[in-house]
PDB file of C-alpha atoms and ligand atoms in Angstrom:
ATOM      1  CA  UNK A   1     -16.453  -1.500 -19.369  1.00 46.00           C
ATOM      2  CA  UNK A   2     -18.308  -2.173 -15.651  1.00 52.00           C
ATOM      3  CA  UNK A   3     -17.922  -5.556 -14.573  1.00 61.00           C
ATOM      4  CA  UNK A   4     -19.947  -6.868 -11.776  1.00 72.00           C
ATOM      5  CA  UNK A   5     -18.275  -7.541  -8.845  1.00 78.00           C
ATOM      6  CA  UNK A   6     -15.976 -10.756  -8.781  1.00 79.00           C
ATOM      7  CA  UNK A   7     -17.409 -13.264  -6.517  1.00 76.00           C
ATOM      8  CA  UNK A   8     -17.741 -13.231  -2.627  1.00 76.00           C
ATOM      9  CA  UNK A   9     -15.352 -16.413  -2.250  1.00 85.00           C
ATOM     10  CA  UNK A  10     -11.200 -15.791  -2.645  1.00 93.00           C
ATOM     11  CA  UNK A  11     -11.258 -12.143  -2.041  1.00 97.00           C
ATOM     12  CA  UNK A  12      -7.665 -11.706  -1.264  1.00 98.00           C
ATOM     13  CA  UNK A  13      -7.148 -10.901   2.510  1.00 98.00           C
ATOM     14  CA  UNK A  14      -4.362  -7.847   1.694  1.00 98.00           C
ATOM     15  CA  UNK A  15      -4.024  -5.938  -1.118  1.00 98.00           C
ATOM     16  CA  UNK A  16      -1.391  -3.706  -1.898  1.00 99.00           C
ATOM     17  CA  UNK A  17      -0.940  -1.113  -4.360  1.00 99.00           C
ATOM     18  CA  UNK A  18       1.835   0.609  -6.239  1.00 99.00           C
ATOM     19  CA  UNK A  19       0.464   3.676  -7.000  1.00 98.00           C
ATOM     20  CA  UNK A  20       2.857   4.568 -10.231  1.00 98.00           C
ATOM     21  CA  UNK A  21       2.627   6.875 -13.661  1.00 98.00           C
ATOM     22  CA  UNK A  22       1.278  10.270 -12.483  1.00 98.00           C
ATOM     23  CA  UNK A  23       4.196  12.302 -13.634  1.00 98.00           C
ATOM     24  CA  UNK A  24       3.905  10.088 -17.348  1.00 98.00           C
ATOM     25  CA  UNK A  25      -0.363  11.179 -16.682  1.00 98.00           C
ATOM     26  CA  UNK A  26       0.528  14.402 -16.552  1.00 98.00           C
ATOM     27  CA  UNK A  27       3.264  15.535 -19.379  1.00 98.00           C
ATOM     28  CA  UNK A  28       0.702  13.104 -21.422  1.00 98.00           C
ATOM     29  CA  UNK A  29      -1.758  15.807 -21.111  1.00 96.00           C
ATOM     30  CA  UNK A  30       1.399  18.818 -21.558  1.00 98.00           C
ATOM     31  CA  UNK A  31       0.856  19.411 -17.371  1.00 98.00           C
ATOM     32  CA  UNK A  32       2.925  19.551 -14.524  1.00 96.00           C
ATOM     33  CA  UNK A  33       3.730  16.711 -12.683  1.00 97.00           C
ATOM     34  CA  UNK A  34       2.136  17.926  -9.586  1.00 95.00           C
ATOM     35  CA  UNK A  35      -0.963  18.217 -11.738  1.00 97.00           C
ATOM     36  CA  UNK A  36      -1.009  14.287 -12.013  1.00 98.00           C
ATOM     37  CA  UNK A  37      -0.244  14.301  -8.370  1.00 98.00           C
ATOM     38  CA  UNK A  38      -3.730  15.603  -7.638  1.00 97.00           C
ATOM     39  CA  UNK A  39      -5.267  13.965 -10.223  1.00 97.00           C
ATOM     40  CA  UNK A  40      -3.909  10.750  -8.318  1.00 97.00           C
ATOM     41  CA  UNK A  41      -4.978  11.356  -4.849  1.00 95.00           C
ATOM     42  CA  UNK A  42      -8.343  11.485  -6.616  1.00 91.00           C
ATOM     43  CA  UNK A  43      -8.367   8.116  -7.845  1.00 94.00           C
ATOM     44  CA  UNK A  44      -7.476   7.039  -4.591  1.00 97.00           C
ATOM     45  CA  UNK A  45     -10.732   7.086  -2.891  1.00 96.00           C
ATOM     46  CA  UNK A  46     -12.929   4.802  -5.642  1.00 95.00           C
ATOM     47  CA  UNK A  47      -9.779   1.932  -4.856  1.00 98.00           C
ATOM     48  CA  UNK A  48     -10.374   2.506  -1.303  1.00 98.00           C
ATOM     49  CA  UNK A  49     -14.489   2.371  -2.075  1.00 97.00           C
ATOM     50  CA  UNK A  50     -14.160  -0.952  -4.201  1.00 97.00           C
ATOM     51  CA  UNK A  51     -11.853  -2.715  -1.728  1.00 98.00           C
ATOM     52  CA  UNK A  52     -14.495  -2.515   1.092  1.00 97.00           C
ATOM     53  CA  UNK A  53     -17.285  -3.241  -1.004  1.00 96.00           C
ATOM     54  CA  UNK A  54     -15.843  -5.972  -2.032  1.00 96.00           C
ATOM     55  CA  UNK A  55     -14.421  -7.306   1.514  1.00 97.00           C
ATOM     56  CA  UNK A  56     -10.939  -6.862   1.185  1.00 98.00           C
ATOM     57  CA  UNK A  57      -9.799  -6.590   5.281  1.00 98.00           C
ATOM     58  CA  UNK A  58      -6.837  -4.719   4.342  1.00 98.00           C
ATOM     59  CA  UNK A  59      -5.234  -2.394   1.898  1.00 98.00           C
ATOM     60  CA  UNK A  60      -1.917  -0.732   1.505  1.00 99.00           C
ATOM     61  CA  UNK A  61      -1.139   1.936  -0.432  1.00 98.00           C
ATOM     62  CA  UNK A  62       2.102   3.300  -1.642  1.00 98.00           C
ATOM     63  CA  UNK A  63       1.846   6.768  -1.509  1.00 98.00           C
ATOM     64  CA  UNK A  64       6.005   7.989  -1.094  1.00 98.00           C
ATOM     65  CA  UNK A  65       9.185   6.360  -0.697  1.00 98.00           C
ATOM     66  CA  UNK A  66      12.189   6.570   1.180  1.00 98.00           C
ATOM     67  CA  UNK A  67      13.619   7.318  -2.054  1.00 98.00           C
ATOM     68  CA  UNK A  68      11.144   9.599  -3.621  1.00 98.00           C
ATOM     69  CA  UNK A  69      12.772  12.059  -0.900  1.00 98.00           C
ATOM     70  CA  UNK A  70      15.229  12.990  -3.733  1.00 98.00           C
ATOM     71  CA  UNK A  71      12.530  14.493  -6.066  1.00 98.00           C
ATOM     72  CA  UNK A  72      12.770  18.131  -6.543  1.00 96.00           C
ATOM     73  CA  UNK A  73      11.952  20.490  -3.562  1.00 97.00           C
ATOM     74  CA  UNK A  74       8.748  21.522  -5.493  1.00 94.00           C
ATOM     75  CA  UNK A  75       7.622  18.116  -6.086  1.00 96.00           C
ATOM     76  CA  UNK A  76       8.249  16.785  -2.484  1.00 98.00           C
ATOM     77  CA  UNK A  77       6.482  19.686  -0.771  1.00 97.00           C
ATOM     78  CA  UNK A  78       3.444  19.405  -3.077  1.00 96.00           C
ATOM     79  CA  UNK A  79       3.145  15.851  -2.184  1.00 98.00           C
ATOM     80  CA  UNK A  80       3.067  16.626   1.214  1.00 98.00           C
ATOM     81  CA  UNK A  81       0.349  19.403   1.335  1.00 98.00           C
ATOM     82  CA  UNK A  82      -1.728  17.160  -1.276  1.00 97.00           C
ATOM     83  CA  UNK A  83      -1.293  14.220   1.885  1.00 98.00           C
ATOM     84  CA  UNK A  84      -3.138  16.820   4.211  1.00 98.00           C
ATOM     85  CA  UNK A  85      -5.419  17.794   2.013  1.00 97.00           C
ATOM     86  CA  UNK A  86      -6.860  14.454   0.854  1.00 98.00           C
ATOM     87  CA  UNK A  87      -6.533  13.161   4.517  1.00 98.00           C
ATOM     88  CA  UNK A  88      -8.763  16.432   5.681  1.00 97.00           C
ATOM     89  CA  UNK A  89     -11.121  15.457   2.672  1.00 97.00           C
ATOM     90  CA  UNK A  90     -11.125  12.053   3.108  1.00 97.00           C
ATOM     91  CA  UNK A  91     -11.689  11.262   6.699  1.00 97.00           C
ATOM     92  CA  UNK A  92     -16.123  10.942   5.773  1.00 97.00           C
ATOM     93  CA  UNK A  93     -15.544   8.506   3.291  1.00 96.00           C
ATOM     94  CA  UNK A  94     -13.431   6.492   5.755  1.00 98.00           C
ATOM     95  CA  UNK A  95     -16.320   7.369   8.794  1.00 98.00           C
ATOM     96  CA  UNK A  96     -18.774   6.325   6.041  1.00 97.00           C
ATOM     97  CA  UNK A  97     -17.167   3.032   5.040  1.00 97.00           C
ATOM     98  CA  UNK A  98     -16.237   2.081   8.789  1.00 98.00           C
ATOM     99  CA  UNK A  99     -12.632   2.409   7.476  1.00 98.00           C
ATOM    100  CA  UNK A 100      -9.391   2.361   9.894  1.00 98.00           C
ATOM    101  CA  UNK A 101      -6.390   4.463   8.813  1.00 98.00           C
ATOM    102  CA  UNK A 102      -2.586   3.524   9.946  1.00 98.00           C
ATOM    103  CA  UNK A 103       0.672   4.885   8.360  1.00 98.00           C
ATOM    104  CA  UNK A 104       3.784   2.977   8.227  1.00 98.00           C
ATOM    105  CA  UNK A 105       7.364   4.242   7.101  1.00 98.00           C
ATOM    106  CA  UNK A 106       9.622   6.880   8.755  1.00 98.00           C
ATOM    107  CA  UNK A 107       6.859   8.617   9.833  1.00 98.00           C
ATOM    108  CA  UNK A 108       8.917  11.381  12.081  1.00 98.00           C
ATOM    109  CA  UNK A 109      10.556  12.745   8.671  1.00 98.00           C
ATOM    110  CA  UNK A 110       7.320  14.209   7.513  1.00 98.00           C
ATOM    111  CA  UNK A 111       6.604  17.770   7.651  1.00 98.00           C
ATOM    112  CA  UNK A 112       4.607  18.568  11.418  1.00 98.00           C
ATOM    113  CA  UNK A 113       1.289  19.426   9.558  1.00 98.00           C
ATOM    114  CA  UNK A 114       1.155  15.829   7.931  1.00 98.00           C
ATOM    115  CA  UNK A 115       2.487  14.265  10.810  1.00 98.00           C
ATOM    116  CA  UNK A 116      -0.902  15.793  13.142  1.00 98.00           C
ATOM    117  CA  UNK A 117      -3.247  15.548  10.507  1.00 98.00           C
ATOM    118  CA  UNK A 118      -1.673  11.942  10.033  1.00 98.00           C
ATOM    119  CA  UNK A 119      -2.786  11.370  13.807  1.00 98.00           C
ATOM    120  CA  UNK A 120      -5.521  12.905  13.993  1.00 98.00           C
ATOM    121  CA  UNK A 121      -7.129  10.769  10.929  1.00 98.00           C
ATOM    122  CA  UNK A 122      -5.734   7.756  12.502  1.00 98.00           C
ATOM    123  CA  UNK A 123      -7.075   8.581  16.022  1.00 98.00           C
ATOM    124  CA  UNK A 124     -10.572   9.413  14.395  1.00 98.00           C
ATOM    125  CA  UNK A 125     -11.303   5.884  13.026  1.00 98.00           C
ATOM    126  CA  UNK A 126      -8.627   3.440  14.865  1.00 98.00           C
ATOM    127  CA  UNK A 127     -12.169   2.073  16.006  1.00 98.00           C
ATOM    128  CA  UNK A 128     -13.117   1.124  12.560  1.00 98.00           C
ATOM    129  CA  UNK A 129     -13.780  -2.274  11.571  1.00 98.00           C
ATOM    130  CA  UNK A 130     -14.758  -2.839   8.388  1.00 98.00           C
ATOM    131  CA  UNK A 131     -11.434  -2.482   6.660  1.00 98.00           C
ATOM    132  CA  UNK A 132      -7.396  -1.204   7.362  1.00 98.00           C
ATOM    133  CA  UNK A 133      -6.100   0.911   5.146  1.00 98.00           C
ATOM    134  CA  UNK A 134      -2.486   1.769   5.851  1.00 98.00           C
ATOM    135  CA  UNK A 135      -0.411   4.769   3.704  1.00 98.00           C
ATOM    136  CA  UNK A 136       3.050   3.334   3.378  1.00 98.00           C
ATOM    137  CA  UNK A 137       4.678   7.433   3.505  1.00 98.00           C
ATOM    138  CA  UNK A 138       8.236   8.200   4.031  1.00 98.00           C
ATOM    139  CA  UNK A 139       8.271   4.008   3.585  1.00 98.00           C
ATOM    140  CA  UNK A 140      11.190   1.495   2.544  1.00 98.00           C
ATOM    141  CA  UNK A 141      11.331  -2.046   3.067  1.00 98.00           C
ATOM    142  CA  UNK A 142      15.055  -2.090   3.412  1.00 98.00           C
ATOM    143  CA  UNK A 143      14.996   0.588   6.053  1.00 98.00           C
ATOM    144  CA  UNK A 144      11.764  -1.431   7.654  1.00 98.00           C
ATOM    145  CA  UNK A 145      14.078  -4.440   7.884  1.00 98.00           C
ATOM    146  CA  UNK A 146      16.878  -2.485   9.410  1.00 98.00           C
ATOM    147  CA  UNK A 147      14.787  -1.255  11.713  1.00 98.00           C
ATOM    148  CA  UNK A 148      13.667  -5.237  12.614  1.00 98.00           C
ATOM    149  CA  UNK A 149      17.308  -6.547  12.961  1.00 98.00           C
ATOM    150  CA  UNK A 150      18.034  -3.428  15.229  1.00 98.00           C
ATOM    151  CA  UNK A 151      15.272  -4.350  17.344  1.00 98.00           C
ATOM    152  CA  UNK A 152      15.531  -8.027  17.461  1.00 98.00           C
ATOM    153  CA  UNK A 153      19.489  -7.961  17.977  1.00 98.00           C
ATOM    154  CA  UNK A 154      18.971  -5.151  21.440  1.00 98.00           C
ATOM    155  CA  UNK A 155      16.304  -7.507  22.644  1.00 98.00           C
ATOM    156  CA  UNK A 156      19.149 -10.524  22.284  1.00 98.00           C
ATOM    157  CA  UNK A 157      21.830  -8.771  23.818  1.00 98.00           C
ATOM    158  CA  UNK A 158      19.507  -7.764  26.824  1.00 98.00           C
ATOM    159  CA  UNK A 159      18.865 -11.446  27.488  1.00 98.00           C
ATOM    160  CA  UNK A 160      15.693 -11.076  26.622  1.00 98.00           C
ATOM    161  CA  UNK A 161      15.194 -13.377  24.019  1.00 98.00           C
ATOM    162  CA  UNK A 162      17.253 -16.273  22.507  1.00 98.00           C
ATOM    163  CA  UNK A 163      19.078 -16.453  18.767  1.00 98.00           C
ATOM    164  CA  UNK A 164      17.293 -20.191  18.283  1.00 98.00           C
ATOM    165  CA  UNK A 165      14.066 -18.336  18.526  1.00 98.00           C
ATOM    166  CA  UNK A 166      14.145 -15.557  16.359  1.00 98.00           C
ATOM    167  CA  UNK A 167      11.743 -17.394  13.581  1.00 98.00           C
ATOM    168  CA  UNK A 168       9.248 -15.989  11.039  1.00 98.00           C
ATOM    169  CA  UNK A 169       6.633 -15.185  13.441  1.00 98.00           C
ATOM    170  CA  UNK A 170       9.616 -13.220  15.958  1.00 98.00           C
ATOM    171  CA  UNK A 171      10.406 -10.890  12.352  1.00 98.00           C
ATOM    172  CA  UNK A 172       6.567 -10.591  11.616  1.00 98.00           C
ATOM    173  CA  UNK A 173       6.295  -9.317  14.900  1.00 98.00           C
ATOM    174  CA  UNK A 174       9.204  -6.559  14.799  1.00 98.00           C
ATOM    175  CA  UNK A 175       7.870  -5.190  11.398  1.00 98.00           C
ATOM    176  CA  UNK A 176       6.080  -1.806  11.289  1.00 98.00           C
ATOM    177  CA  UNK A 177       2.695  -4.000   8.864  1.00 98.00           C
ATOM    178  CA  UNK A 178       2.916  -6.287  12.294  1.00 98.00           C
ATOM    179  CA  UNK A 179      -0.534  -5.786  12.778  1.00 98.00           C
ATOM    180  CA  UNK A 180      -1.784  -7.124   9.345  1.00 98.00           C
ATOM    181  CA  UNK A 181      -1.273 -10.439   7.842  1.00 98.00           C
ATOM    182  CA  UNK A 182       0.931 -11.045   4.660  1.00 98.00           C
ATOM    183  CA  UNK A 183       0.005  -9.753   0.939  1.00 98.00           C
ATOM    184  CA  UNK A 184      -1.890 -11.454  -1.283  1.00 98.00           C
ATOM    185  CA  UNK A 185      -2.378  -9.504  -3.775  1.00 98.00           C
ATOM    186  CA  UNK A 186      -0.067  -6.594  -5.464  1.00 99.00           C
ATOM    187  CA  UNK A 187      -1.083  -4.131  -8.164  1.00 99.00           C
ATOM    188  CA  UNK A 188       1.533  -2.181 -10.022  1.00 99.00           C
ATOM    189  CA  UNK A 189      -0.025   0.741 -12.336  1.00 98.00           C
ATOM    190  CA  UNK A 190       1.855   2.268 -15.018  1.00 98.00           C
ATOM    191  CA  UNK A 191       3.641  -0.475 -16.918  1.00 98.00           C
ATOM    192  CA  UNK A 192       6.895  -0.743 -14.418  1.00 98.00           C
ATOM    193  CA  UNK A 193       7.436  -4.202 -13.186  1.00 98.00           C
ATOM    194  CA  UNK A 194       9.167  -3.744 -10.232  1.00 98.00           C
ATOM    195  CA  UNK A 195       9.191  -3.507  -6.201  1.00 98.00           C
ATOM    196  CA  UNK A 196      11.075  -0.425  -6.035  1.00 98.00           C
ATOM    197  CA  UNK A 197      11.540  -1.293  -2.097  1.00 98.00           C
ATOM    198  CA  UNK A 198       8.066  -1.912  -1.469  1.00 98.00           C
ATOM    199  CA  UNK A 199       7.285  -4.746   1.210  1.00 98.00           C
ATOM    200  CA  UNK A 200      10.041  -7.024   0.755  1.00 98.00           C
ATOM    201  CA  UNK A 201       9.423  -9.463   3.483  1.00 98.00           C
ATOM    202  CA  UNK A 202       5.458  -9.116   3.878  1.00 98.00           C
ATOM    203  CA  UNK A 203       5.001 -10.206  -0.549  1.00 98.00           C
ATOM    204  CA  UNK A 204       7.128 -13.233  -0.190  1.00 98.00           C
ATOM    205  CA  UNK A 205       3.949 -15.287  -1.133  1.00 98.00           C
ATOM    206  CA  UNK A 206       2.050 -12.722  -3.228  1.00 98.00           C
ATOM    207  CA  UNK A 207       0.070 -12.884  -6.600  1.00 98.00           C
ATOM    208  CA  UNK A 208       2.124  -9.848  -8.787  1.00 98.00           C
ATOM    209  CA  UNK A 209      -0.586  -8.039 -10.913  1.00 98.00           C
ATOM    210  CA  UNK A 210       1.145  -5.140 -13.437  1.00 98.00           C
ATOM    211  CA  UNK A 211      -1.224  -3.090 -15.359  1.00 98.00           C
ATOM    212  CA  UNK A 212      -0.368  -0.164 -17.995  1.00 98.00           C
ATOM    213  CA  UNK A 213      -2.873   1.985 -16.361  1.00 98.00           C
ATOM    214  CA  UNK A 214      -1.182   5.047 -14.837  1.00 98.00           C
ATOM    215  CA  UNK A 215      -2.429   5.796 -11.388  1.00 98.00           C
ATOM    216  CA  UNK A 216      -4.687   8.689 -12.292  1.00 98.00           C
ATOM    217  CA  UNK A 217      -6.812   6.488 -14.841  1.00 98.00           C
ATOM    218  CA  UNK A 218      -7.295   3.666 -12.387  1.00 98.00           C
ATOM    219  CA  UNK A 219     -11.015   3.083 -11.972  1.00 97.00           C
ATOM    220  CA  UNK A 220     -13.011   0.531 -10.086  1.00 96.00           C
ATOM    221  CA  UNK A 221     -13.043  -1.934 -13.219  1.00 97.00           C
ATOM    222  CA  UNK A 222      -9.408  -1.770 -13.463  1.00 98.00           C
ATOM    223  CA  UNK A 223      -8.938  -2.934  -9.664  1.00 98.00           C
ATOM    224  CA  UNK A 224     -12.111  -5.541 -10.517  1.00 96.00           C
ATOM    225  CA  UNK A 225     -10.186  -7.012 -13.696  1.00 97.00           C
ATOM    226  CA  UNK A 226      -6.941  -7.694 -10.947  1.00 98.00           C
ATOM    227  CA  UNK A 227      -9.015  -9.542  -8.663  1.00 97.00           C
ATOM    228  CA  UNK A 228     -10.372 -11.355 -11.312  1.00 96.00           C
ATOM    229  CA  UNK A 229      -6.808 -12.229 -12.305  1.00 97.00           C
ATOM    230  CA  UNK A 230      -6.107 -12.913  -9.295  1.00 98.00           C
ATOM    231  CA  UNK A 231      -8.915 -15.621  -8.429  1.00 96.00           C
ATOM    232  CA  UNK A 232      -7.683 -17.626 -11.972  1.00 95.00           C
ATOM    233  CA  UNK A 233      -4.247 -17.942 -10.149  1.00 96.00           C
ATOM    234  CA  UNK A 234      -3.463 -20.988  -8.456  1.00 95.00           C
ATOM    235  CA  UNK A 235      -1.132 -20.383  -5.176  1.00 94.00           C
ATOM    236  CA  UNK A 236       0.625 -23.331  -4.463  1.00 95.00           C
ATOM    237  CA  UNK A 237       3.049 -22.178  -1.890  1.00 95.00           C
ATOM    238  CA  UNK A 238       5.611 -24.769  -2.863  1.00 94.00           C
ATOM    239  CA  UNK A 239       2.832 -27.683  -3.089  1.00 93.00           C
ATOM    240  CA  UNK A 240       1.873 -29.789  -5.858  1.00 96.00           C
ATOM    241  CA  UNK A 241      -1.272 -28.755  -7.414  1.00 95.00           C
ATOM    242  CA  UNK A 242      -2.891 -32.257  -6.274  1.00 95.00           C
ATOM    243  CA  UNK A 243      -1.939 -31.559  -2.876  1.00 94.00           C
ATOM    244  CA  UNK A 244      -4.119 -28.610  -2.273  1.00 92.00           C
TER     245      UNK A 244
HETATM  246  C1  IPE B   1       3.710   7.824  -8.430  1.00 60.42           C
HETATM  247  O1  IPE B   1       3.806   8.496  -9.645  1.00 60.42           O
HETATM  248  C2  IPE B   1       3.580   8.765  -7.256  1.00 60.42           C
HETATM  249  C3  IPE B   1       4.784   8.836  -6.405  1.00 60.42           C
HETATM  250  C4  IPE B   1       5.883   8.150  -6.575  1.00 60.42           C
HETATM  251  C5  IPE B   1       4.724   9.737  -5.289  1.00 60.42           C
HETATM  252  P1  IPE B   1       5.189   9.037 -10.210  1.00 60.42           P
HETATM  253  O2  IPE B   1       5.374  10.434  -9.740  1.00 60.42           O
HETATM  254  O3  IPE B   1       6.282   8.114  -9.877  1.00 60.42           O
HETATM  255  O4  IPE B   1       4.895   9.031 -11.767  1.00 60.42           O
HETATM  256  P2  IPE B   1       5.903   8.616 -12.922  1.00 60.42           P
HETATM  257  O5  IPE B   1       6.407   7.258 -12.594  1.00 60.42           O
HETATM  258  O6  IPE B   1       6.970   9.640 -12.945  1.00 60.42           O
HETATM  259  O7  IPE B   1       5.049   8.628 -14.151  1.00 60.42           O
HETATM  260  C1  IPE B   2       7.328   3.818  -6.266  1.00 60.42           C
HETATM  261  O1  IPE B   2       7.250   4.560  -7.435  1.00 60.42           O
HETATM  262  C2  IPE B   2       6.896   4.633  -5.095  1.00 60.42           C
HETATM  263  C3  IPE B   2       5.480   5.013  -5.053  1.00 60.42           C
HETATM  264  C4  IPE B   2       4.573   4.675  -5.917  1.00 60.42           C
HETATM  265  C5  IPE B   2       5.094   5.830  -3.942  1.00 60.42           C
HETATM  266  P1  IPE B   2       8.527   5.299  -8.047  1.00 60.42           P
HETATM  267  O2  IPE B   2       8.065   5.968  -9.278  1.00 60.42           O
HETATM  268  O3  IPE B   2       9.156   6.141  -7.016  1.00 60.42           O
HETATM  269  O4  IPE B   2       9.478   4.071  -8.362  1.00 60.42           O
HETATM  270  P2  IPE B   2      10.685   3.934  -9.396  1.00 60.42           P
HETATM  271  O5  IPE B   2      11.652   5.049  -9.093  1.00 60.42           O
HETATM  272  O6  IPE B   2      10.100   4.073 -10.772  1.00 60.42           O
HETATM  273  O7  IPE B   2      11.237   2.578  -9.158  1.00 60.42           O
HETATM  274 MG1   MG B   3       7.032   6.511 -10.830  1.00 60.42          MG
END
């Protein structure tokens, strides 16, 4: 099934993506889970294709959680070498597609060889244009948040801004996805319909897509058919539908 590509108008802004089901990929097929690991950071790059072919400005992409820290030892550390390999691997097809990288999360409780080749990558293309693509690593919207109040109540009790003030823009501006706008559109692969501490504040508005597709089998048409779905939605934001 190709599809052509949905059109130009109402491509959504920010898309995120939960990248979920390689371990269920992989003991489908009687592997390890690290096998589906790798066979995930392969499908990574025809999402990241798609999304600037098709215009999307920015695209974040679950790749570990605060809480996928608690995986075995094995598991954890083969994540982490997969990161610096794909990002080594990757960087011409972000030179190619005029792509920026950026990483948000606890970035500082990576291991030192993903944290440089993390820079590096980052330092490479932060001249890019076309699109942002930001790994959400070592990432937890709970912790984000944390991190927002800490900052917000230091800069209150150094005078150096007022309670009355702190408004939606003040948070927007504390949070480590400051520099993109909200999400419009999130994907969940793998059949799971849930956040699991992804991007609490920024998807307060955003169209939820779930698809059984595990990661490793998601192809261009899959991420096609969700922005399809997504241009049949009407958002409302709280309006009537006559008011729009
Ligand atoms: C998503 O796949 C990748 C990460 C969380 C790093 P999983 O590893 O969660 O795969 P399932 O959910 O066990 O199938
Ligand atoms: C969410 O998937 C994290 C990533 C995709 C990186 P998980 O597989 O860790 O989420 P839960 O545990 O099923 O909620
Ligand atoms: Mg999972």
């Amino acid at each position: 099934m190709t599809k052509d590509l949905p059109k130009l108008k109402n491509i959504p802004t920010h898309v995120a993506v939960i990248m979920d089901g390689n371990g269920r990929w992989a003991k489908k097929q009687g592997l390890m889970r690290v096998r589906g690991h790798e066979k995930g950071a392969k499908a990574v790059r025809q999402t990241v294709e798609t999304c600037a072919e098709l215009g999307v400005k920015y695209l974040t992409l679950y790749a570990f959680s605060t809480e996928n820290w608690k995986r075995p030892k094995l598991e954890v550390d083969t994540l982490m070498k997969l990161l610096v390999s794909s990002l080594k691997k990757e960087l011409p097809t972000l030179q190619n597609n005029n792509i920026s990288l950026k990483a948000v999360g606890a970035l500082e409780l990576l291991p030192a060889t993903a944290q440089k080749e993390l820079q590096e990558v980052i330092q490479a293309t932060k001249d890019n244009s076309h699109m942002s693509l930001t790994l959400a690593l070592s990432y937890g919207s709970r912790e984000e948040l944390i991190s927002v109040i800490k900052n917000i109540a230091s800069q209150v009790k150094d005078g150096n801004l007022e309670i009355e003030d702190i408004d939606n823009e003040v948070i927007h501006q504390h949070l480590y996805t400051s520099f993109m706008p909200d999400v419009d559109l999130l994907i969940r692969t793998s059949g799971e319909q849930r956040i699991s501490n992804f991007l609490l504040w920024q998807i307060a508005y955003a169209e939820l897509y779930f698809t059984e597709v595990l990661w490793p089998d998601f192809r261009k048409e899959h991420l096609i058919e969700a922005i399809y779905n997504y241009q049949d939605r009407e958002r409302r934001f709280g309006k009537t539908s006559e008011q729009l």
